GROMACS .gro file of C-alpha atoms in nm:
model
  187
    1MET     CA    1  15.557 -27.784  13.083
    2ASN     CA    2  15.195 -27.827  13.104
    3LEU     CA    3  15.099 -27.677  13.472
    4ILE     CA    4  14.793 -27.728  13.632
    5LEU     CA    5  14.661 -27.534  13.927
    6ALA     CA    6  14.464 -27.775  14.144
    7SER     CA    7  14.262 -27.493  14.327
    8GLY     CA    8  14.002 -27.245  14.230
    9SER     CA    9  14.111 -26.962  14.477
   10PRO     CA   10  14.172 -26.645  14.265
   11ARG     CA   11  14.428 -26.524  14.483
   12ARG     CA   12  14.620 -26.861  14.424
   13LYS     CA   13  14.559 -26.781  14.032
   14GLU     CA   14  14.671 -26.434  14.056
   15LEU     CA   15  15.004 -26.520  14.265
   16LEU     CA   16  15.077 -26.805  14.018
   17ARG     CA   17  15.088 -26.579  13.756
   18LEU     CA   18  15.383 -26.385  13.884
   19ILE     CA   19  15.548 -26.706  13.852
   20THR     CA   20  15.430 -26.795  13.483
   21SER     CA   21  15.138 -26.724  13.274
   22ASP     CA   22  15.169 -27.118  13.119
   23PHE     CA   23  14.888 -27.277  13.331
   24THR     CA   24  14.555 -27.415  13.359
   25VAL     CA   25  14.322 -27.415  13.681
   26ILE     CA   26  14.143 -27.735  13.733
   27PRO     CA   27  13.974 -27.704  14.110
   28ALA     CA   28  14.013 -28.025  14.303
   29ASN     CA   29  13.713 -28.176  14.432
   30ILE     CA   30  13.825 -28.375  14.764
   31ASP     CA   31  13.687 -28.462  15.071
   32GLU     CA   32  13.889 -28.211  15.343
   33SER     CA   33  13.817 -28.431  15.639
   34LEU     CA   34  14.125 -28.607  15.821
   35PRO     CA   35  14.173 -28.844  16.092
   36TYR     CA   36  14.113 -28.677  16.426
   37ASP     CA   37  14.443 -28.719  16.533
   38THR     CA   38  14.627 -28.524  16.247
   39ALA     CA   39  14.852 -28.284  16.392
   40PRO     CA   40  14.721 -27.930  16.270
   41GLU     CA   41  15.084 -27.807  16.113
   42ASP     CA   42  15.044 -28.115  15.884
   43VAL     CA   43  14.731 -28.072  15.741
   44PRO     CA   44  14.790 -27.820  15.481
   45GLN     CA   45  15.054 -28.072  15.327
   46GLN     CA   46  14.806 -28.345  15.339
   47LEU     CA   47  14.538 -28.137  15.207
   48ALA     CA   48  14.758 -28.029  14.917
   49ILE     CA   49  14.883 -28.381  14.818
   50ARG     CA   50  14.515 -28.522  14.821
   51LYS     CA   51  14.439 -28.190  14.589
   52ALA     CA   52  14.721 -28.261  14.369
   53LEU     CA   53  14.676 -28.635  14.335
   54ALA     CA   54  14.297 -28.608  14.275
   55VAL     CA   55  14.366 -28.381  13.942
   56SER     CA   56  14.686 -28.575  13.875
   57LYS     CA   57  14.470 -28.907  13.804
   58ASN     CA   58  14.296 -28.743  13.506
   59TYR     CA   59  14.621 -28.563  13.398
   60PRO     CA   60  14.898 -28.783  13.463
   61HIS     CA   61  15.168 -28.616  13.248
   62SER     CA   62  15.110 -28.249  13.346
   63VAL     CA   63  15.254 -28.099  13.666
   64VAL     CA   64  14.973 -28.039  13.915
   65LEU     CA   65  15.010 -27.773  14.188
   66GLY     CA   66  14.766 -27.854  14.489
   67ALA     CA   67  14.798 -27.594  14.785
   68ASP     CA   68  14.615 -27.543  15.102
   69THR     CA   69  14.640 -27.270  15.344
   70ILE     CA   70  14.554 -27.262  15.713
   71VAL     CA   71  14.540 -27.031  16.021
   72LEU     CA   72  14.638 -27.191  16.313
   73PHE     CA   73  14.586 -27.015  16.695
   74GLN     CA   74  14.735 -27.181  16.984
   75GLY     CA   75  14.717 -27.508  16.837
   76GLN     CA   76  14.373 -27.466  16.696
   77ILE     CA   77  14.263 -27.408  16.318
   78LEU     CA   78  14.063 -27.135  16.233
   79GLY     CA   79  13.892 -27.246  15.911
   80LYS     CA   80  13.672 -27.006  15.689
   81PRO     CA   81  13.366 -26.847  15.867
   82VAL     CA   82  13.043 -26.887  15.676
   83THR     CA   83  12.869 -26.629  15.928
   84SER     CA   84  12.957 -26.283  16.051
   85THR     CA   85  12.938 -26.412  16.406
   86ARG     CA   86  13.172 -26.641  16.341
   87ALA     CA   87  13.417 -26.398  16.171
   88MET     CA   88  13.378 -26.187  16.483
   89GLU     CA   89  13.469 -26.455  16.726
   90MET     CA   90  13.780 -26.519  16.528
   91LEU     CA   91  13.892 -26.177  16.507
   92GLN     CA   92  13.814 -26.141  16.871
   93LEU     CA   93  14.070 -26.432  16.916
   94LEU     CA   94  14.343 -26.309  16.723
   95SER     CA   95  14.296 -25.950  16.822
   96GLY     CA   96  14.651 -25.818  16.994
   97LYS     CA   97  14.799 -26.176  16.938
   98THR     CA   98  15.031 -26.362  16.696
   99HIS     CA   99  14.927 -26.680  16.491
  100GLN     CA  100  15.045 -26.875  16.238
  101VAL     CA  101  14.962 -26.891  15.855
  102ILE     CA  102  15.081 -27.222  15.707
  103THR     CA  103  15.090 -27.312  15.343
  104GLY     CA  104  15.105 -27.660  15.227
  105LEU     CA  105  15.203 -27.731  14.864
  106ALA     CA  106  15.235 -28.039  14.661
  107LEU     CA  107  15.335 -28.092  14.325
  108VAL     CA  108  15.266 -28.402  14.141
  109GLN     CA  109  15.365 -28.584  13.762
  110ASN     CA  110  15.340 -28.958  13.668
  111GLY     CA  111  15.352 -29.063  14.029
  112THR     CA  112  15.637 -28.856  14.145
  113TYR     CA  113  15.593 -28.586  14.382
  114GLN     CA  114  15.699 -28.303  14.624
  115VAL     CA  115  15.560 -28.164  14.922
  116PHE     CA  116  15.654 -27.850  15.150
  117SER     CA  117  15.487 -27.588  15.350
  118THR     CA  118  15.566 -27.254  15.461
  119LYS     CA  119  15.476 -27.097  15.778
  120THR     CA  120  15.483 -26.678  15.849
  121ASP     CA  121  15.399 -26.550  16.210
  122VAL     CA  122  15.118 -26.279  16.198
  123THR     CA  123  15.068 -26.030  16.461
  124PHE     CA  124  14.745 -25.834  16.489
  125TYR     CA  125  14.677 -25.500  16.677
  126PRO     CA  126  14.452 -25.505  16.956
  127LEU     CA  127  14.100 -25.437  16.810
  128SER     CA  128  13.826 -25.269  16.920
  129GLN     CA  129  13.467 -25.396  16.885
  130TYR     CA  130  13.394 -25.110  16.642
  131GLN     CA  131  13.689 -25.188  16.426
  132ILE     CA  132  13.597 -25.558  16.406
  133ASP     CA  133  13.272 -25.486  16.349
  134THR     CA  134  13.350 -25.227  16.077
  135TYR     CA  135  13.575 -25.508  15.890
  136VAL     CA  136  13.319 -25.753  15.932
  137ASN     CA  137  13.083 -25.538  15.771
  138THR     CA  138  13.295 -25.502  15.440
  139GLY     CA  139  13.182 -25.883  15.399
  140GLU     CA  140  13.573 -25.953  15.305
  141PRO     CA  141  13.624 -26.197  15.629
  142LEU     CA  142  13.364 -26.463  15.515
  143ASP     CA  143  13.521 -26.752  15.361
  144LYS     CA  144  13.884 -26.661  15.434
  145ALA     CA  145  14.074 -26.849  15.659
  146GLY     CA  146  14.105 -26.682  15.997
  147GLY     CA  147  13.856 -26.448  15.885
  148TYR     CA  148  14.062 -26.199  15.724
  149GLY     CA  149  14.223 -26.120  15.401
  150ILE     CA  150  14.566 -25.964  15.441
  151GLN     CA  151  14.558 -25.821  15.079
  152GLY     CA  152  14.239 -25.624  15.141
  153TYR     CA  153  14.099 -25.444  15.415
  154GLY     CA  154  14.248 -25.683  15.653
  155ALA     CA  155  14.575 -25.525  15.592
  156LEU     CA  156  14.429 -25.256  15.863
  157LEU     CA  157  14.423 -25.518  16.135
  158VAL     CA  158  14.812 -25.639  16.105
  159ARG     CA  159  15.080 -25.500  16.302
  160GLU     CA  160  15.348 -25.737  16.182
  161ILE     CA  161  15.422 -26.045  16.004
  162HIS     CA  162  15.753 -26.243  16.028
  163GLY     CA  163  15.773 -26.460  15.718
  164ASP     CA  164  15.641 -26.463  15.363
  165PHE     CA  165  15.390 -26.233  15.266
  166TYR     CA  166  15.236 -26.414  14.978
  167ASN     CA  167  15.211 -26.697  15.197
  168VAL     CA  168  14.952 -26.528  15.397
  169VAL     CA  169  14.772 -26.458  15.091
  170GLY     CA  170  14.771 -26.822  14.984
  171LEU     CA  171  15.060 -26.896  14.771
  172PRO     CA  172  15.463 -26.837  14.903
  173VAL     CA  173  15.540 -26.726  14.526
  174ALA     CA  174  15.924 -26.741  14.583
  175ALA     CA  175  15.949 -27.054  14.726
  176THR     CA  176  15.692 -27.198  14.519
  177ALA     CA  177  15.877 -27.069  14.181
  178ARG     CA  178  16.215 -27.271  14.301
  179VAL     CA  179  16.016 -27.593  14.373
  180ILE     CA  180  15.875 -27.606  14.038
  181GLN     CA  181  16.195 -27.521  13.844
  182GLN     CA  182  16.386 -27.781  14.071
  183PHE     CA  183  16.087 -28.039  14.019
  184THR     CA  184  16.056 -27.966  13.677
  185SER     CA  185  16.419 -27.972  13.592
  186GLU     CA  186  16.401 -28.336  13.757
  187GLU     CA  187  16.196 -28.491  13.477
   0.00000   0.00000   0.00000
């Protein structure tokens, strides 16, 4: 099987290596805008299939894996903050509360595809302004969905999770391995 990861995420690349070392990385370059009436829970799957289809056009015989992860809080998607101020605002919102991390995944080959998603509930400790400032000053929150990375210093913010830890990092490893195995055995 020739597997392509349609993502430039170093975390996804690292996690996919737990499944197989035999893959190529070709990041998808897509327009990530969606219709205004798209349900937030559907966004990760829609973006994952767009990414996989975009790369699959040039590699139709390969199995292409597209993925997208969002942080959802009270029905609102918290994207990737590009400024420290926005990261602080996100962390203040999440302080002491539970949010969802949803990763959508899509496998595409020769026009055949399978799409699924995994959801994990993450609860933060109540955070003081000092804790938020200290974390934001690490630089880690920038360019991470929801303004934190659970695999780094962001682990200090998390009281508990319900669901797949690796989903919060960006790739639900066990579920992905099973879907890849099922998808490729149907060829």
